[in-house]
mmCIF file of C-alpha atoms and ligand atoms in Angstrom:
data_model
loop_
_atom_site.group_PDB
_atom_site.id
_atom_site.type_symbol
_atom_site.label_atom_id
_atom_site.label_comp_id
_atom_site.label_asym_id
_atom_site.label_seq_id
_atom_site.Cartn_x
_atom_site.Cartn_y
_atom_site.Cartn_z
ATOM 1 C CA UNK A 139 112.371 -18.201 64.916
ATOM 2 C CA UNK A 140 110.259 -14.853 64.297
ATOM 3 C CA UNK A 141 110.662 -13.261 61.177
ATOM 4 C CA UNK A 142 113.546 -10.464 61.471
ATOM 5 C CA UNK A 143 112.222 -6.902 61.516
ATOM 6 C CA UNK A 144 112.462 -4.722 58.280
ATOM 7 C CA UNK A 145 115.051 -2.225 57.692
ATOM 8 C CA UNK A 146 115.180 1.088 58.836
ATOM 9 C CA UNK A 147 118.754 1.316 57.208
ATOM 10 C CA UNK A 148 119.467 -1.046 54.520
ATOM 11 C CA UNK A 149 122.601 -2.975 54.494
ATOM 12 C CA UNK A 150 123.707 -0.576 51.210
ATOM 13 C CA UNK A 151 122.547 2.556 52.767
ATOM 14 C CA UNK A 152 124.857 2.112 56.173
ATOM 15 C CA UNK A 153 127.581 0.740 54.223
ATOM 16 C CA UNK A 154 127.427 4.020 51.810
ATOM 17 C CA UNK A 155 128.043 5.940 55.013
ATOM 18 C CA UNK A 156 130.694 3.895 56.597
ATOM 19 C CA UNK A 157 132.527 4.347 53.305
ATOM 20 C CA UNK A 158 131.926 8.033 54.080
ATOM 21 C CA UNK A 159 133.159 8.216 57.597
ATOM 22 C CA UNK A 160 136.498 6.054 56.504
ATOM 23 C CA UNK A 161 136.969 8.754 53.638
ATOM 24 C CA UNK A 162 136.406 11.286 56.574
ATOM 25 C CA UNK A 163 138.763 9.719 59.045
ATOM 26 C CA UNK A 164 141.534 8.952 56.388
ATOM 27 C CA UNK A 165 142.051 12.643 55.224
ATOM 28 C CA UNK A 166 141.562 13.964 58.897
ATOM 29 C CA UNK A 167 144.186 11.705 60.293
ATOM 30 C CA UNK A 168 146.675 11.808 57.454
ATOM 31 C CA UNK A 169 150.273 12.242 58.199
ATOM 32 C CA UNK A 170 149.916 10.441 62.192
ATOM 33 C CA UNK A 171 151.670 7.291 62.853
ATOM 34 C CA UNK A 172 149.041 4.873 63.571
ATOM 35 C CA UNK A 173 145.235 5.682 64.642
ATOM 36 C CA UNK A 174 144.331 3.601 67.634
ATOM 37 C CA UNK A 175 140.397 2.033 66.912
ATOM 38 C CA UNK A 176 138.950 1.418 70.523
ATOM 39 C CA UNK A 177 135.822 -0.896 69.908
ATOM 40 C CA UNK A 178 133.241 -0.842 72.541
ATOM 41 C CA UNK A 179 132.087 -4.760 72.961
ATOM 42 C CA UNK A 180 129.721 -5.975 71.766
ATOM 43 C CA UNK A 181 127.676 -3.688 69.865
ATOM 44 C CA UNK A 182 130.929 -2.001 67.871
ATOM 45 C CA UNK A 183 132.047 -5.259 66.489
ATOM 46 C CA UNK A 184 130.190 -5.329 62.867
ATOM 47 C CA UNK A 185 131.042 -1.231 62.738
ATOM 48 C CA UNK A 186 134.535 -1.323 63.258
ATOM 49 C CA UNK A 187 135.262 -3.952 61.569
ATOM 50 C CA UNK A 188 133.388 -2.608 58.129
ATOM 51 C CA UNK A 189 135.112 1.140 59.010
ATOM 52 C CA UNK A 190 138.306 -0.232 60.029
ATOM 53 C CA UNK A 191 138.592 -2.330 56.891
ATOM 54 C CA UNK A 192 137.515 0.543 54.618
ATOM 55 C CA UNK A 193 140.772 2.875 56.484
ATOM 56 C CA UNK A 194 143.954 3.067 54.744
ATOM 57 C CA UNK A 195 146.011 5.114 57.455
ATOM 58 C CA UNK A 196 147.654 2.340 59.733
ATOM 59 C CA UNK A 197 145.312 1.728 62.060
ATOM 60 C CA UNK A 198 145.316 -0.854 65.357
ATOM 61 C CA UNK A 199 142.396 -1.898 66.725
ATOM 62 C CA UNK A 200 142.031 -2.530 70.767
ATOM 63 C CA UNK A 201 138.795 -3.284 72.289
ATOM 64 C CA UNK A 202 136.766 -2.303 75.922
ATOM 65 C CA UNK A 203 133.893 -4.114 77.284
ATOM 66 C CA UNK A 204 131.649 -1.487 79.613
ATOM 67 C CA UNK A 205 128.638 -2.281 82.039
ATOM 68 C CA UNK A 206 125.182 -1.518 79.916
ATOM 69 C CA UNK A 207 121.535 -1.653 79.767
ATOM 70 C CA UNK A 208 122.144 -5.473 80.721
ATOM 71 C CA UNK A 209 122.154 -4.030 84.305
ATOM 72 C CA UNK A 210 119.594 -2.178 84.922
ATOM 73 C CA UNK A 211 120.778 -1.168 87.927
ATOM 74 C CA UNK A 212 123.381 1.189 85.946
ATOM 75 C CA UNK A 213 120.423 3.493 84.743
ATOM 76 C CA UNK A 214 118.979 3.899 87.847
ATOM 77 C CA UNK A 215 122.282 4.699 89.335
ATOM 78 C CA UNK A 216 121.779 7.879 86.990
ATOM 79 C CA UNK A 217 123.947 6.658 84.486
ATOM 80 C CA UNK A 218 126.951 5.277 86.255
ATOM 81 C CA UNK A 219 129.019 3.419 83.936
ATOM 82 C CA UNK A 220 132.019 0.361 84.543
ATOM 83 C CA UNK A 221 134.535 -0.501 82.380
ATOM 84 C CA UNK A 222 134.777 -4.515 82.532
ATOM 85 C CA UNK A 223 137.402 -4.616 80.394
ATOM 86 C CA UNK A 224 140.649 -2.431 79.379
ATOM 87 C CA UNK A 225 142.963 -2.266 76.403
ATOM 88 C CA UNK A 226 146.081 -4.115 76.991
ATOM 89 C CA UNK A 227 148.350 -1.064 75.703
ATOM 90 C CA UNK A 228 149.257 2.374 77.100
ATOM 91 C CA UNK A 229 147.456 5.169 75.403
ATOM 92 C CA UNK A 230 149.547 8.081 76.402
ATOM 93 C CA UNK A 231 150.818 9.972 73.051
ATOM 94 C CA UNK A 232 148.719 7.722 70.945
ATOM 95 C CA UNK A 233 146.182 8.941 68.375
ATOM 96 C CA UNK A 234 142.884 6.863 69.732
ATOM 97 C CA UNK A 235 139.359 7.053 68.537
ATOM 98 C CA UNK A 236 136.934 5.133 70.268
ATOM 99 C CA UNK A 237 134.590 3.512 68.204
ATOM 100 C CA UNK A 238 130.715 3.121 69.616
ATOM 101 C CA UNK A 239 127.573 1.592 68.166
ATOM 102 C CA UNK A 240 124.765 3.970 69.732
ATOM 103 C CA UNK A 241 125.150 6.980 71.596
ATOM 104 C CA UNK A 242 121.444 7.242 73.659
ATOM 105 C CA UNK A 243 121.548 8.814 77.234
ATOM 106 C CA UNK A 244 125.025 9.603 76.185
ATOM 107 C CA UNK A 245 126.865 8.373 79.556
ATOM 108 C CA UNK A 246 128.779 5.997 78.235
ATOM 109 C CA UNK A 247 130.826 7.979 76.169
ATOM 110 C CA UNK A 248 130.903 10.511 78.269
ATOM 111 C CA UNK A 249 132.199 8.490 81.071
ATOM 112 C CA UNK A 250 134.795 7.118 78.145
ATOM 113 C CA UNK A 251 136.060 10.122 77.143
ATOM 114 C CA UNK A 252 136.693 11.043 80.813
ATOM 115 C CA UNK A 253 138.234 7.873 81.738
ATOM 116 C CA UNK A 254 140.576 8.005 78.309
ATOM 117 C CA UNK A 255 141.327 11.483 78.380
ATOM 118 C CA UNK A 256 143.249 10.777 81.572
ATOM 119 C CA UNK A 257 146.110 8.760 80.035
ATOM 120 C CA UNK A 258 146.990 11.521 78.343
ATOM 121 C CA UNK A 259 146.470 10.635 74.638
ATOM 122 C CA UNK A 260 147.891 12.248 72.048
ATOM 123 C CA UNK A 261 144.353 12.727 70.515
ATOM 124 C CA UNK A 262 141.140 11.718 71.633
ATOM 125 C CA UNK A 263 138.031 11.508 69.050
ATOM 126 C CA UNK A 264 134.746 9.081 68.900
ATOM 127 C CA UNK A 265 132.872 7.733 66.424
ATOM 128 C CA UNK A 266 128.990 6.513 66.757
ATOM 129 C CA UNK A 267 127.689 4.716 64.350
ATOM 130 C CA UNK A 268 124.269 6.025 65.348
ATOM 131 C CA UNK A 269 123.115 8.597 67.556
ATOM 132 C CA UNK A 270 119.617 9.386 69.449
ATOM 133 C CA UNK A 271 119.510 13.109 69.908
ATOM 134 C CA UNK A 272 115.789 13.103 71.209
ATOM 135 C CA UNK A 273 117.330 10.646 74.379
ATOM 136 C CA UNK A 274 121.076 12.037 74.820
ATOM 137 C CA UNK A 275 121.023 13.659 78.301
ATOM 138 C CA UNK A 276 125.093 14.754 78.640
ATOM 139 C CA UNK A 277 126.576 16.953 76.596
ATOM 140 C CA UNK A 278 129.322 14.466 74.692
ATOM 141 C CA UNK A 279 131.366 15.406 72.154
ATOM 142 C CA UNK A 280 130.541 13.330 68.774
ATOM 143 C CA UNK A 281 133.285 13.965 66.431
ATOM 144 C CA UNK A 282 132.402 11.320 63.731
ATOM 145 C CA UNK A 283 128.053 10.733 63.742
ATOM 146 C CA UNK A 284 126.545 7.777 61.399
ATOM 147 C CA UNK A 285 123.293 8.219 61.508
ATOM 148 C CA UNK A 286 121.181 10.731 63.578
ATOM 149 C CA UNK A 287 117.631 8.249 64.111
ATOM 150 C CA UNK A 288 114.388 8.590 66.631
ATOM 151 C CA UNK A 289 114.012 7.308 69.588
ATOM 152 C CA UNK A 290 112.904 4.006 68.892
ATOM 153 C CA UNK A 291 114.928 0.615 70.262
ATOM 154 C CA UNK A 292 117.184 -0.512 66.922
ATOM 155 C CA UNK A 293 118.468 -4.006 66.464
ATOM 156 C CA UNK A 294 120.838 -5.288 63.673
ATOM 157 C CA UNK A 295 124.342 -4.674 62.406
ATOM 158 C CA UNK A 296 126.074 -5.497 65.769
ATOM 159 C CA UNK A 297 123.176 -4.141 67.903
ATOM 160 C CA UNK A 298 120.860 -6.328 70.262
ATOM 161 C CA UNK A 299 117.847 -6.900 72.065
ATOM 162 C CA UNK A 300 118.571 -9.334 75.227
ATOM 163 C CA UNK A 301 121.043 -10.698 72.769
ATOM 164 C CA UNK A 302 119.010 -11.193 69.678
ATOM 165 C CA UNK A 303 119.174 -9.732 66.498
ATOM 166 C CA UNK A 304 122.763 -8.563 66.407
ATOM 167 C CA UNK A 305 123.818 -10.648 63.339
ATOM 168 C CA UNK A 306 121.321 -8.826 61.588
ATOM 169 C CA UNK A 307 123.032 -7.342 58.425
ATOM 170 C CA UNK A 308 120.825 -4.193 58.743
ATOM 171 C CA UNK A 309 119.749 -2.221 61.619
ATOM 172 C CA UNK A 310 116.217 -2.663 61.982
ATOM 173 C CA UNK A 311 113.550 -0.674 64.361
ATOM 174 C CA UNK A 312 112.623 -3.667 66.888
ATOM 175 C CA UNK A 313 108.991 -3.623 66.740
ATOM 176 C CA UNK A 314 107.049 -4.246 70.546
ATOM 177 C CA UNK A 315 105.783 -7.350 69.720
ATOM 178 C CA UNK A 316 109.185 -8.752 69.148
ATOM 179 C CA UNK A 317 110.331 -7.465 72.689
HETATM 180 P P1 IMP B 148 124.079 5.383 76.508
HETATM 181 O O1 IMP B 148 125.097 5.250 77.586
HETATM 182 O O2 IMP B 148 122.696 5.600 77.063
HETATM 183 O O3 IMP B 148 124.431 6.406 75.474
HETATM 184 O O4 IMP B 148 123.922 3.996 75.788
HETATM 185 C C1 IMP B 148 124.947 3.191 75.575
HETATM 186 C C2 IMP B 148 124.641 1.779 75.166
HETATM 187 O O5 IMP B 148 123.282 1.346 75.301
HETATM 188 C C3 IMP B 148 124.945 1.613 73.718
HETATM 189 O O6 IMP B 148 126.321 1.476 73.495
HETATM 190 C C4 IMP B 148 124.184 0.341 73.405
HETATM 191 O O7 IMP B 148 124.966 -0.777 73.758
HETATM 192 C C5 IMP B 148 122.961 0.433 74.265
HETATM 193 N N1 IMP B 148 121.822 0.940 73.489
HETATM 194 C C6 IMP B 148 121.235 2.144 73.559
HETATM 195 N N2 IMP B 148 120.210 2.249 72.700
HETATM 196 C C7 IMP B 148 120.160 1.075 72.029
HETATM 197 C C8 IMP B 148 119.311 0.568 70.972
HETATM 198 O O8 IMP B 148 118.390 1.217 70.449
HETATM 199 N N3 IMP B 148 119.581 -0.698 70.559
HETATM 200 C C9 IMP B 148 120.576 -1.463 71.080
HETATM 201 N N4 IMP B 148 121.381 -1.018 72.046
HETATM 202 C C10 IMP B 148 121.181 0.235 72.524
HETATM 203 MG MG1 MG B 149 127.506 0.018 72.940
#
């Protein structure tokens, strides 16, 4: 086993901000019926548990599985993205906030907000734990931003390299020689 990368946000500094963003999402939400969390698998699974946790509007939690950097084939493609796996519950009139780790090229969540718009919501917000301005190539609406970082590969707190790393309790920069 190599020795884990250091932080570039410390397990106090990102839990701070998820504290933040619940705070945030509580008082924008108040008065709705329930707020539907829509997890993106894998790398939303630490976040959204932490945020959803933190919530105290009622709050369900659904998750979607989407093709990634796994298939390399989906970048070259230009950014062509597959859901893999749905929620099991009609959206339409619900209040849903889907619930990334990383927004990078930006295509994912732009092809999610497309694809969930469509059944008719009653609201439609995300949430990105982290975001990579100097790499996002479509124009997607961020409503709810953890962390703005460079454009360096991050590992930790749900996020992975070929797998590795994502029980990290931080989110560490994954230096090359650990590639
Ligand atoms: P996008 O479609 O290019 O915005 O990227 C979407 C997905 O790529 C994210 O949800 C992550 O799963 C993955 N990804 C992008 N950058 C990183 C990173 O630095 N570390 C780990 N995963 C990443
Ligand atoms: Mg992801």
């Amino acid at each position: 086993m190599t020795t884990p990368p250091p932080p570039l946000l410390s397990e106090a500094t990102i839990i701070d901000r998820v504290d933040q963003l619940a705070a945030e999402i509580d008082r924008d939400y108040s008065g709705i019926d329930e707020l539907v969390l829509v997890g993106v698998l894998k790398g939303s699974f630490i976040f959204l548990s932490d945020l959803a946790r933190r919530l105290t509007i009622a709050r369900r939690i659904e998750f979607i599985a989407v093709s990634s950097y796994g298939d390399r084939a989906s970048e070259e493609a230009g950014g062509s993205v597959r859901l893999l796996m749905d929620v099991r519950h009609d959206l339409a009139g619900e209040h849903v906030l889907i619930v990334e780790d990383i927004v990078d090229t930006g295509h994912t969540l732009a092809y999610l907000r497309r694809a969930f718009s469509a059944r008719q919501p009653a609201t439609l917000r995300t949430c990105t734990l982290l975001h990579k301005p100097d790499r996002t190539e479509e124009d997607v609406e961020l409503d709810y931003v953890g962390f703005t970082i460079p454009d360096v590969w991050v590992v930790g707190y749900g996020l992975d390299f070929a797998e590795r790393y994502r029980t990290l309790p931080y989110v560490a920069a994954l230096p090359p020689e650990l590639r």
